[in-house]
PDB file of C-alpha atoms in Angstrom:
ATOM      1  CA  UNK A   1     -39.519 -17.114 -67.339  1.00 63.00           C
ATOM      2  CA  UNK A   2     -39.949 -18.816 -63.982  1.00 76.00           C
ATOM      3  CA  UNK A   3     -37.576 -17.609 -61.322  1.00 93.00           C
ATOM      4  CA  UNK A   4     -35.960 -19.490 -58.659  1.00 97.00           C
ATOM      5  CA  UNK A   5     -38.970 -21.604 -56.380  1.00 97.00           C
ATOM      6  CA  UNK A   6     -37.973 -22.931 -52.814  1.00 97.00           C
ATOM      7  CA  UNK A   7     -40.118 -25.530 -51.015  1.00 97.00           C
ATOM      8  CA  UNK A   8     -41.355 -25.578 -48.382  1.00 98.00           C
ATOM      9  CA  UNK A   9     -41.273 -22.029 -47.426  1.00 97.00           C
ATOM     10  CA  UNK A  10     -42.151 -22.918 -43.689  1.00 97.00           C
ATOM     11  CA  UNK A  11     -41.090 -25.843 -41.703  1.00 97.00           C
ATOM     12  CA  UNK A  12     -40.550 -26.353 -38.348  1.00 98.00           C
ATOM     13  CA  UNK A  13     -38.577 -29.500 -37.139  1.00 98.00           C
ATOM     14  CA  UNK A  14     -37.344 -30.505 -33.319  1.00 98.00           C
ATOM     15  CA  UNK A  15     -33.547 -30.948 -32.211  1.00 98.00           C
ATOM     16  CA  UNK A  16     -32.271 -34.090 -33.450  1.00 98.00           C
ATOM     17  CA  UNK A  17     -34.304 -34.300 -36.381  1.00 98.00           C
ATOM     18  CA  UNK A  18     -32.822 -34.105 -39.670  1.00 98.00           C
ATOM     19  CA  UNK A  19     -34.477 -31.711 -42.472  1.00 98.00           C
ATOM     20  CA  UNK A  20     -33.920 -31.737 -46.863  1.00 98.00           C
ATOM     21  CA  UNK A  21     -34.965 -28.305 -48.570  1.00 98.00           C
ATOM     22  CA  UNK A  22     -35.517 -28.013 -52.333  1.00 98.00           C
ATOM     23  CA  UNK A  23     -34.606 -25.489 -54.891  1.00 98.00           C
ATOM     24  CA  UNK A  24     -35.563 -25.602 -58.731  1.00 97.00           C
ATOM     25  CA  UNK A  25     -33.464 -22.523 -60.584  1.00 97.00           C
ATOM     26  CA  UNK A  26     -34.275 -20.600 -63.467  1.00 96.00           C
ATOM     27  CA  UNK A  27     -34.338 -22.970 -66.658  1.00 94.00           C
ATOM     28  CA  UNK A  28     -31.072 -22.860 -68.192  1.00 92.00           C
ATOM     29  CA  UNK A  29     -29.125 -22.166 -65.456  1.00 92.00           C
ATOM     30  CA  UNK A  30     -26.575 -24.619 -64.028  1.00 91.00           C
ATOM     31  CA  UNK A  31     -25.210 -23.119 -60.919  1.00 92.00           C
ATOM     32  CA  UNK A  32     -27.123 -23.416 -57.688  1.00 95.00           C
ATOM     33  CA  UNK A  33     -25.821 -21.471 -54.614  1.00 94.00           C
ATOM     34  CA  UNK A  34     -26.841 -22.356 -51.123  1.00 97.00           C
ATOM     35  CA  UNK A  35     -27.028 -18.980 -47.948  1.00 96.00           C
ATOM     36  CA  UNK A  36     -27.868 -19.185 -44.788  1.00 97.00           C
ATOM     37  CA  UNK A  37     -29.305 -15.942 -42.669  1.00 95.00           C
ATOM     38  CA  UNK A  38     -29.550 -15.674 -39.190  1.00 93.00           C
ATOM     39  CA  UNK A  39     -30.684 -12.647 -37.557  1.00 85.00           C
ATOM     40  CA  UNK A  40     -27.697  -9.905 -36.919  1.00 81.00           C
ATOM     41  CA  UNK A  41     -25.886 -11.919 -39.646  1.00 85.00           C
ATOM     42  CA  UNK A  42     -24.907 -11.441 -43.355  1.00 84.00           C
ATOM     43  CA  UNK A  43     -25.832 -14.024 -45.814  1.00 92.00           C
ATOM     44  CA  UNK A  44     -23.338 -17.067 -44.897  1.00 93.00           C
ATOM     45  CA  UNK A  45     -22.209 -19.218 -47.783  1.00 92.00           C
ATOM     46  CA  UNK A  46     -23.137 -23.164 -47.660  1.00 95.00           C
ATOM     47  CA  UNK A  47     -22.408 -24.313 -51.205  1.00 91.00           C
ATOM     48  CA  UNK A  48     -22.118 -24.021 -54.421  1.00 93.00           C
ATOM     49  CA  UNK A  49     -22.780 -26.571 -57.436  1.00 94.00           C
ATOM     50  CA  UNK A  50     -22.497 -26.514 -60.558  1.00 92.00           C
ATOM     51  CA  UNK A  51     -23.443 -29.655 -63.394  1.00 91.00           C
ATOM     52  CA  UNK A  52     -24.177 -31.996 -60.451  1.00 93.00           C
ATOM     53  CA  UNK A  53     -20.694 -31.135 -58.338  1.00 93.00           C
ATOM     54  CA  UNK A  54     -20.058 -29.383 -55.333  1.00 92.00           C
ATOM     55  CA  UNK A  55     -17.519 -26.652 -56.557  1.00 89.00           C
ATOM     56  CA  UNK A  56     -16.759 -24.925 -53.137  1.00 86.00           C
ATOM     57  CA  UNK A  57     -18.441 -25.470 -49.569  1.00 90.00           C
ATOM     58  CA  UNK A  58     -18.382 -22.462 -47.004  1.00 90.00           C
ATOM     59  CA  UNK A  59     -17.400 -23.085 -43.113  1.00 90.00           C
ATOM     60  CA  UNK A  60     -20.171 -24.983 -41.997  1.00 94.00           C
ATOM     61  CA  UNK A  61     -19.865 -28.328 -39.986  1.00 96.00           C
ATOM     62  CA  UNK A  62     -20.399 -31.561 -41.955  1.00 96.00           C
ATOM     63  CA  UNK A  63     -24.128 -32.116 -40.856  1.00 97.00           C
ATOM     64  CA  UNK A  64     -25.184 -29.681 -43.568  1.00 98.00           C
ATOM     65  CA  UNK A  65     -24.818 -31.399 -46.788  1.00 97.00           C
ATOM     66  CA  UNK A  66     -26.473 -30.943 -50.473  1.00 97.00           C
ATOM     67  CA  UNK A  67     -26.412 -32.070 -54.132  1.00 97.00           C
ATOM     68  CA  UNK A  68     -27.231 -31.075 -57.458  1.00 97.00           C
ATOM     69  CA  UNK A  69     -29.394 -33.503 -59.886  1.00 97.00           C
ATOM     70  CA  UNK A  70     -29.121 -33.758 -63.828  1.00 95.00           C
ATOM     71  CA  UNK A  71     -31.912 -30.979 -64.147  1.00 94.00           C
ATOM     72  CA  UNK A  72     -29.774 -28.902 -62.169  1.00 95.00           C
ATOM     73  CA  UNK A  73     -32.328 -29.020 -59.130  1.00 97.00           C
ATOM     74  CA  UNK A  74     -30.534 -28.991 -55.412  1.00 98.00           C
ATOM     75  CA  UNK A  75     -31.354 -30.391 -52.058  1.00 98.00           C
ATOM     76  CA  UNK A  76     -29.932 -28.972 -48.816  1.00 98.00           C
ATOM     77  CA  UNK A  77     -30.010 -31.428 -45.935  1.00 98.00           C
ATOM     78  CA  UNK A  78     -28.833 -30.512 -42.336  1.00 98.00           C
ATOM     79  CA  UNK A  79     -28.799 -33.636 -40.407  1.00 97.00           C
ATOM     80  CA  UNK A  80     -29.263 -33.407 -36.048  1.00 97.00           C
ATOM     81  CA  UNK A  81     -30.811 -30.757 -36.139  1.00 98.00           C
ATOM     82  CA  UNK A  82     -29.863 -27.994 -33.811  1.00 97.00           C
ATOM     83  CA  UNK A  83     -31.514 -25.143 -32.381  1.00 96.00           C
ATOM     84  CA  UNK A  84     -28.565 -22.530 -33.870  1.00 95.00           C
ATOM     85  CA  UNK A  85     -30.047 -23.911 -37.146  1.00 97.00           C
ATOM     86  CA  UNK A  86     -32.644 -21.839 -36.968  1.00 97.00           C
ATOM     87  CA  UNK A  87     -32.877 -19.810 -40.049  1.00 97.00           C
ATOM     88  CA  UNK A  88     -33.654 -18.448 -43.317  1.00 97.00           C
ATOM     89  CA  UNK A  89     -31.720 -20.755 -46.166  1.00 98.00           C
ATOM     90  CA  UNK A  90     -31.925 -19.095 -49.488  1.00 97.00           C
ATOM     91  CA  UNK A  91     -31.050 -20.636 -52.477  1.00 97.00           C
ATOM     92  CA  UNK A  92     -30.419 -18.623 -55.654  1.00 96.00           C
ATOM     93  CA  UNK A  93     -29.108 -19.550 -59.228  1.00 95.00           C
ATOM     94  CA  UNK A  94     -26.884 -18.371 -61.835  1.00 91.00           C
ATOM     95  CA  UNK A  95     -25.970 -19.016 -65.346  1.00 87.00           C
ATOM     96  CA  UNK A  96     -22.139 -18.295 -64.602  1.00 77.00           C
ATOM     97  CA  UNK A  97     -20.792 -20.383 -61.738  1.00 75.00           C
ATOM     98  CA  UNK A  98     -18.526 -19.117 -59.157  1.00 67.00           C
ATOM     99  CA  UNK A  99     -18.923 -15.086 -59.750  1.00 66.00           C
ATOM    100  CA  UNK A 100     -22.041 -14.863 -61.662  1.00 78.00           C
ATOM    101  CA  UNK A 101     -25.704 -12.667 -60.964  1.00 89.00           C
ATOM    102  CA  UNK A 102     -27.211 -15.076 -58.356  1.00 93.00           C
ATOM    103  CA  UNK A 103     -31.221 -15.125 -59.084  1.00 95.00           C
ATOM    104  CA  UNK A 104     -32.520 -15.693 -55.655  1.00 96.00           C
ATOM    105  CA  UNK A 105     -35.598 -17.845 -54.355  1.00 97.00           C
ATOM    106  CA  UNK A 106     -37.778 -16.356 -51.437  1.00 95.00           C
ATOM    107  CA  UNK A 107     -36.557 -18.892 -49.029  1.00 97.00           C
ATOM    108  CA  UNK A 108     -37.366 -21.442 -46.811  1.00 98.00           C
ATOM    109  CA  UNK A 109     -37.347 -20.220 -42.988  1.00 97.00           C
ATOM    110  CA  UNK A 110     -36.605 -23.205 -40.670  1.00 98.00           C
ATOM    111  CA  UNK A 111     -37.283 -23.512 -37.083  1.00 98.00           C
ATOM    112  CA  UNK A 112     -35.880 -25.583 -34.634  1.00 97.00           C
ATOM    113  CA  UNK A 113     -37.400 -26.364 -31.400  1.00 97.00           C
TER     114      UNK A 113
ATOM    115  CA  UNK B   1     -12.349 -15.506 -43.785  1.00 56.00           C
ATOM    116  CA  UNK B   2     -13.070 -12.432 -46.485  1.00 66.00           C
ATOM    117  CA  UNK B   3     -14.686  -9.292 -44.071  1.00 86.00           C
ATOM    118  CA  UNK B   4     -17.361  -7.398 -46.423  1.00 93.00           C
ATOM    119  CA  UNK B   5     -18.682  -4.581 -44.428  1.00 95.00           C
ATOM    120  CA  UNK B   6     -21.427  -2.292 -45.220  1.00 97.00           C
ATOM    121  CA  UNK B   7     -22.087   1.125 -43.481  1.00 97.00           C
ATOM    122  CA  UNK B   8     -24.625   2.791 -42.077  1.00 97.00           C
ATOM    123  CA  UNK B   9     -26.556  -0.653 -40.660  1.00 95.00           C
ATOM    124  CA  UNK B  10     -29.268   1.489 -41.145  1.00 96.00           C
ATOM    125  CA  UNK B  11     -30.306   5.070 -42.577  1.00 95.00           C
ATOM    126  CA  UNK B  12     -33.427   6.879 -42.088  1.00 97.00           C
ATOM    127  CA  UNK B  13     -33.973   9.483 -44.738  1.00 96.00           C
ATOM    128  CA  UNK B  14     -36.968  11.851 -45.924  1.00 97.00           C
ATOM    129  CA  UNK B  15     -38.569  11.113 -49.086  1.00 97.00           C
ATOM    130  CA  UNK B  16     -37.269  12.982 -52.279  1.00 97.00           C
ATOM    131  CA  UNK B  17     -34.013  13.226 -50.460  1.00 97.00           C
ATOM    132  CA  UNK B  18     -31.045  11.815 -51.998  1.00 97.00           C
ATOM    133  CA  UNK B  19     -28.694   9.365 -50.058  1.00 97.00           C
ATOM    134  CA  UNK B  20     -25.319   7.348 -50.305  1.00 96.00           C
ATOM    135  CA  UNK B  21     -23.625   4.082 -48.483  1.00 95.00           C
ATOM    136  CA  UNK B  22     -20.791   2.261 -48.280  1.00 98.00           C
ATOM    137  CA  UNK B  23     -19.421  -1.022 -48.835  1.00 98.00           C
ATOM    138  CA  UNK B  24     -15.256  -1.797 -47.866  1.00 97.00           C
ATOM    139  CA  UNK B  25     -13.960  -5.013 -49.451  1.00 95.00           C
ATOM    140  CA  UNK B  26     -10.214  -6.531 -49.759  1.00 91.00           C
ATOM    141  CA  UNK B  27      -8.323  -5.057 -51.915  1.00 88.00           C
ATOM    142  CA  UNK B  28      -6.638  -7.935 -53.000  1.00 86.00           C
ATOM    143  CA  UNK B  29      -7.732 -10.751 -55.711  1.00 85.00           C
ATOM    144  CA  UNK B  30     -10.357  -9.242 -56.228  1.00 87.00           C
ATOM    145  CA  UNK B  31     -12.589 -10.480 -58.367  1.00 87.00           C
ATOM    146  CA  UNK B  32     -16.324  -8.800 -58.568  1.00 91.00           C
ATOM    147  CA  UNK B  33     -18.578  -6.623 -56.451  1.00 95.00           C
ATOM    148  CA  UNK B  34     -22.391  -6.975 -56.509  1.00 95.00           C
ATOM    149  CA  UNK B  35     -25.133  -4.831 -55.069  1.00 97.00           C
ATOM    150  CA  UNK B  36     -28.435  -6.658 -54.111  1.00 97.00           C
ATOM    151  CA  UNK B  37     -31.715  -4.863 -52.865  1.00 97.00           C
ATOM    152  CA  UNK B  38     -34.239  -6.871 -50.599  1.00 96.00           C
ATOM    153  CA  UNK B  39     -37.151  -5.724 -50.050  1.00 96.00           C
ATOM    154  CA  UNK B  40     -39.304  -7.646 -46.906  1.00 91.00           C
ATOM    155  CA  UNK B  41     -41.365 -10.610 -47.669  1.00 90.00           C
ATOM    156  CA  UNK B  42     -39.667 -10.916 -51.333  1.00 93.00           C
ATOM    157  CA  UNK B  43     -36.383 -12.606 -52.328  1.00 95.00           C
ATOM    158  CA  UNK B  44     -32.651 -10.281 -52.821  1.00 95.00           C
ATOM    159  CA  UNK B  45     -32.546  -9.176 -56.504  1.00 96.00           C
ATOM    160  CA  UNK B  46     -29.615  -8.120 -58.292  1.00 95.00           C
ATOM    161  CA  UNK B  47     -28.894  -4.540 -59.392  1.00 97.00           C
ATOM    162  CA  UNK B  48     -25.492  -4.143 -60.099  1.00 96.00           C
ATOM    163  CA  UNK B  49     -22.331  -6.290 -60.952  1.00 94.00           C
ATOM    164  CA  UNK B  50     -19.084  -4.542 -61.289  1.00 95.00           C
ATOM    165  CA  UNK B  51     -15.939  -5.928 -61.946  1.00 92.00           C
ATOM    166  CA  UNK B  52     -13.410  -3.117 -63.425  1.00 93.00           C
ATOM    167  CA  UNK B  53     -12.149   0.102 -61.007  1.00 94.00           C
ATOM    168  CA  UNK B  54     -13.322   3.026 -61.881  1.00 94.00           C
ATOM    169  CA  UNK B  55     -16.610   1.426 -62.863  1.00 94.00           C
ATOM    170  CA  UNK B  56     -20.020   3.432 -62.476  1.00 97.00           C
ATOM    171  CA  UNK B  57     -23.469   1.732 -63.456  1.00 97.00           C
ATOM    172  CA  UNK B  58     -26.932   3.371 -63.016  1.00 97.00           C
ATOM    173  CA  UNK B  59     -30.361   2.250 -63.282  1.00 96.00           C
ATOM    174  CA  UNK B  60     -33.013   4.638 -63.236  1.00 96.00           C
ATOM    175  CA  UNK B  61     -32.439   6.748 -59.828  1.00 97.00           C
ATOM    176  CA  UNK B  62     -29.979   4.477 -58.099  1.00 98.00           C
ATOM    177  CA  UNK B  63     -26.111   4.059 -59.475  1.00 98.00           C
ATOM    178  CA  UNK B  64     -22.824   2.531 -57.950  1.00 98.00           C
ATOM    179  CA  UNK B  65     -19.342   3.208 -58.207  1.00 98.00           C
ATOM    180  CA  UNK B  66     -15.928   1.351 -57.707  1.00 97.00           C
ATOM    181  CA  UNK B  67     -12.477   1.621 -56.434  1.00 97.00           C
ATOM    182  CA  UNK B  68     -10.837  -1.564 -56.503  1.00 95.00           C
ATOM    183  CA  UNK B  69      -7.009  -0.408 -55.922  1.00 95.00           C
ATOM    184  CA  UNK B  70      -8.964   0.955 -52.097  1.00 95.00           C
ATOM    185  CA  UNK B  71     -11.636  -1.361 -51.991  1.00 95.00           C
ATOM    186  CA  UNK B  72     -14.820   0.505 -51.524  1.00 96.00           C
ATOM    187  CA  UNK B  73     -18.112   0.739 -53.831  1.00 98.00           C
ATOM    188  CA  UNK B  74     -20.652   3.787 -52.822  1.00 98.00           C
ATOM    189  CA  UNK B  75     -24.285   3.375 -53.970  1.00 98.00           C
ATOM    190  CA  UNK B  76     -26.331   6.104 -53.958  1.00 98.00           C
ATOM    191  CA  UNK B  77     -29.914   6.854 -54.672  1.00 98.00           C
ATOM    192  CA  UNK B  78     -31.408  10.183 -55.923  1.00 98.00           C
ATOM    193  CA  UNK B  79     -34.394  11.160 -54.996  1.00 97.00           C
ATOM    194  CA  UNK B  80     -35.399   8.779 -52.262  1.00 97.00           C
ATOM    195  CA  UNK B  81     -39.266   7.304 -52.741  1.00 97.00           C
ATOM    196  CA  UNK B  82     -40.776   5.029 -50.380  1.00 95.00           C
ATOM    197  CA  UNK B  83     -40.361   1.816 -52.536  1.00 95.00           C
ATOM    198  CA  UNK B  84     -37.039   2.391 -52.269  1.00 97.00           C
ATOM    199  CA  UNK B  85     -37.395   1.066 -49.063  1.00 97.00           C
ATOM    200  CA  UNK B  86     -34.824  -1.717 -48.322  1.00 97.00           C
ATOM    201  CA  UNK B  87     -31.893  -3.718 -47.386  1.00 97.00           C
ATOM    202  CA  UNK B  88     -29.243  -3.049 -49.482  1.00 98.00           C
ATOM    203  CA  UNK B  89     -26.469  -5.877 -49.700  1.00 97.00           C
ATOM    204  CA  UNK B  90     -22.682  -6.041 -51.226  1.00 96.00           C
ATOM    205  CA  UNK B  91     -20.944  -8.695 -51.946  1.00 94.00           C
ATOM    206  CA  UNK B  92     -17.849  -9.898 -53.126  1.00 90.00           C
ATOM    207  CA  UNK B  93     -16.262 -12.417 -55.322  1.00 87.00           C
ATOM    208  CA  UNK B  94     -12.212 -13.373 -56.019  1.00 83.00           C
ATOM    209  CA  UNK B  95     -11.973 -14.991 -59.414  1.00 79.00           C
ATOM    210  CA  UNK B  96     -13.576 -18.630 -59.705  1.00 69.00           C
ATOM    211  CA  UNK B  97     -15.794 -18.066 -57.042  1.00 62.00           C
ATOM    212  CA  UNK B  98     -13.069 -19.533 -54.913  1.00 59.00           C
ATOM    213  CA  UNK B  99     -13.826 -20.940 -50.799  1.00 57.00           C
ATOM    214  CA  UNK B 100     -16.025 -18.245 -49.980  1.00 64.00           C
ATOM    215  CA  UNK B 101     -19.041 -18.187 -52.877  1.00 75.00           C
ATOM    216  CA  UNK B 102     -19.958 -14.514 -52.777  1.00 86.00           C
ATOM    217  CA  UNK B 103     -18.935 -12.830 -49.359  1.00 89.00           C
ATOM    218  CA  UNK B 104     -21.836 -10.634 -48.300  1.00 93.00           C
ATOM    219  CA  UNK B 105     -21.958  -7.895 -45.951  1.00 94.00           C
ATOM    220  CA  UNK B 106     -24.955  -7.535 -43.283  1.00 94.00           C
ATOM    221  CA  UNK B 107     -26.686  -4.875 -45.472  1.00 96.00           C
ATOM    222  CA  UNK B 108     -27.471  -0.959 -44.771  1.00 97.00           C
ATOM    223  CA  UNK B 109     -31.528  -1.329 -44.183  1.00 96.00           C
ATOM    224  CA  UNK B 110     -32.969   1.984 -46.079  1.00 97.00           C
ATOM    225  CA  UNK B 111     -36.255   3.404 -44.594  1.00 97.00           C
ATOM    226  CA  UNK B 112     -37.415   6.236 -46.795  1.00 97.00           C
ATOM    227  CA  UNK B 113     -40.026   8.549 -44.671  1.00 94.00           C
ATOM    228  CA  UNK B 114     -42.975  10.084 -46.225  1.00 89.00           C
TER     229      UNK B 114
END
């Protein structure tokens, strides 16, 4: 069974620019979880979806935005990039939404310049 | 804002040692706790969910307990080996997931020393 595959797993963008991430979960599963780490910091909650809708959105500033397609693949896009953006945004998937085991992709590290 | 916090940050122990953290949580609405080990260069895999107080799971040389009514879960490892090597995460859910997705704490990073 294929697990959870992020792309790309490297990018680096400049302020201002605006940047879309990709996450496929495990076939089968309809929830799709978006984290964001930053060094010295937990894993911060973006969003959730589940069956293409956003069912809860952690306290992040409206630049960062996502969606969920009929396949249940997500996009992430953070818009104006800033440098604080900087980061390692892991996406991970689960069959139950809202409190289920999250299946976790590797990641895709971004850096801002 | 939900505060998940893990303790030690990080723990250096010998291998074939045996070893124990901590992870506080609210007490209240409380929904699940999940333990997560991530190892560097891969992605955080589950080991545990736990839902009910009182619970204990165990798989292979690592289990977990739960108080809910105090809100703390231990994990503990017997018999430390170097792949044990790791960040350790907890995290927390109130039913439905609600505002907050899974609240994680900042991990206790394991070393285990030859």
């Amino acid at each position: 069974k294929a697990g959870v595959t992020q792309t790309p797993r490297y990018l680096i963008k400049t302020r201002g620019q605006q940047v879309t991430l990709s996450c496929s979960p495990i076939s089968g599963h309809r929830s799709v979880s978006w984290y964001q780490q930053t060094p010295g910091q937990g894993l911060q909650f973006l969003f959730e979806y589940f069956s293409e809708t956003q069912r809860n959105k952690g306290n992040f500033p409206g630049r960062f935005s996502g969606r969920q397609f009929s396949n249940s693949r997500s996009e992430m896009n953070v818009s104006t990039l800033e440098l604080g953006d900087s980061a390692l945004y892991l996406c991970a998937s689960s069959f139950i939404a809202g409190t289920g085991e999250l299946f976790f992709g590797e990641g895709s590290r971004l850096t801002v310049l | 804002i939900l505060n998940v916090e893990q303790s030690p940050q990080s723990l250096h122990v010998q291998e074939g040692d045996s070893t124990n953290f901590t992870c506080s949580f609210p007490s209240s609405n409380f929904y699940a706790l999940h333990w997560y080990r991530w190892e560097t260069a891969k992605s955080p895999e589950a080991l545990f969910v736990m839902t009910l107080n009182g619970d204990e799971k165990k798989k292979g040389r690592i289990s977990a307990t739960l108080n809910t009514k105090e809100g703390y879960s231990y994990l503990y490892i017997k018999g430390s080996q170097p792949e044990d090597s790791a960040t350790y995460l907890c995290a927390f859910s109130r039913p439905g997931g609600g505002a907050d997705g899974l609240t994680f704490g900042k991990g206790t990073h394991l070393i285990i020393q030859p």
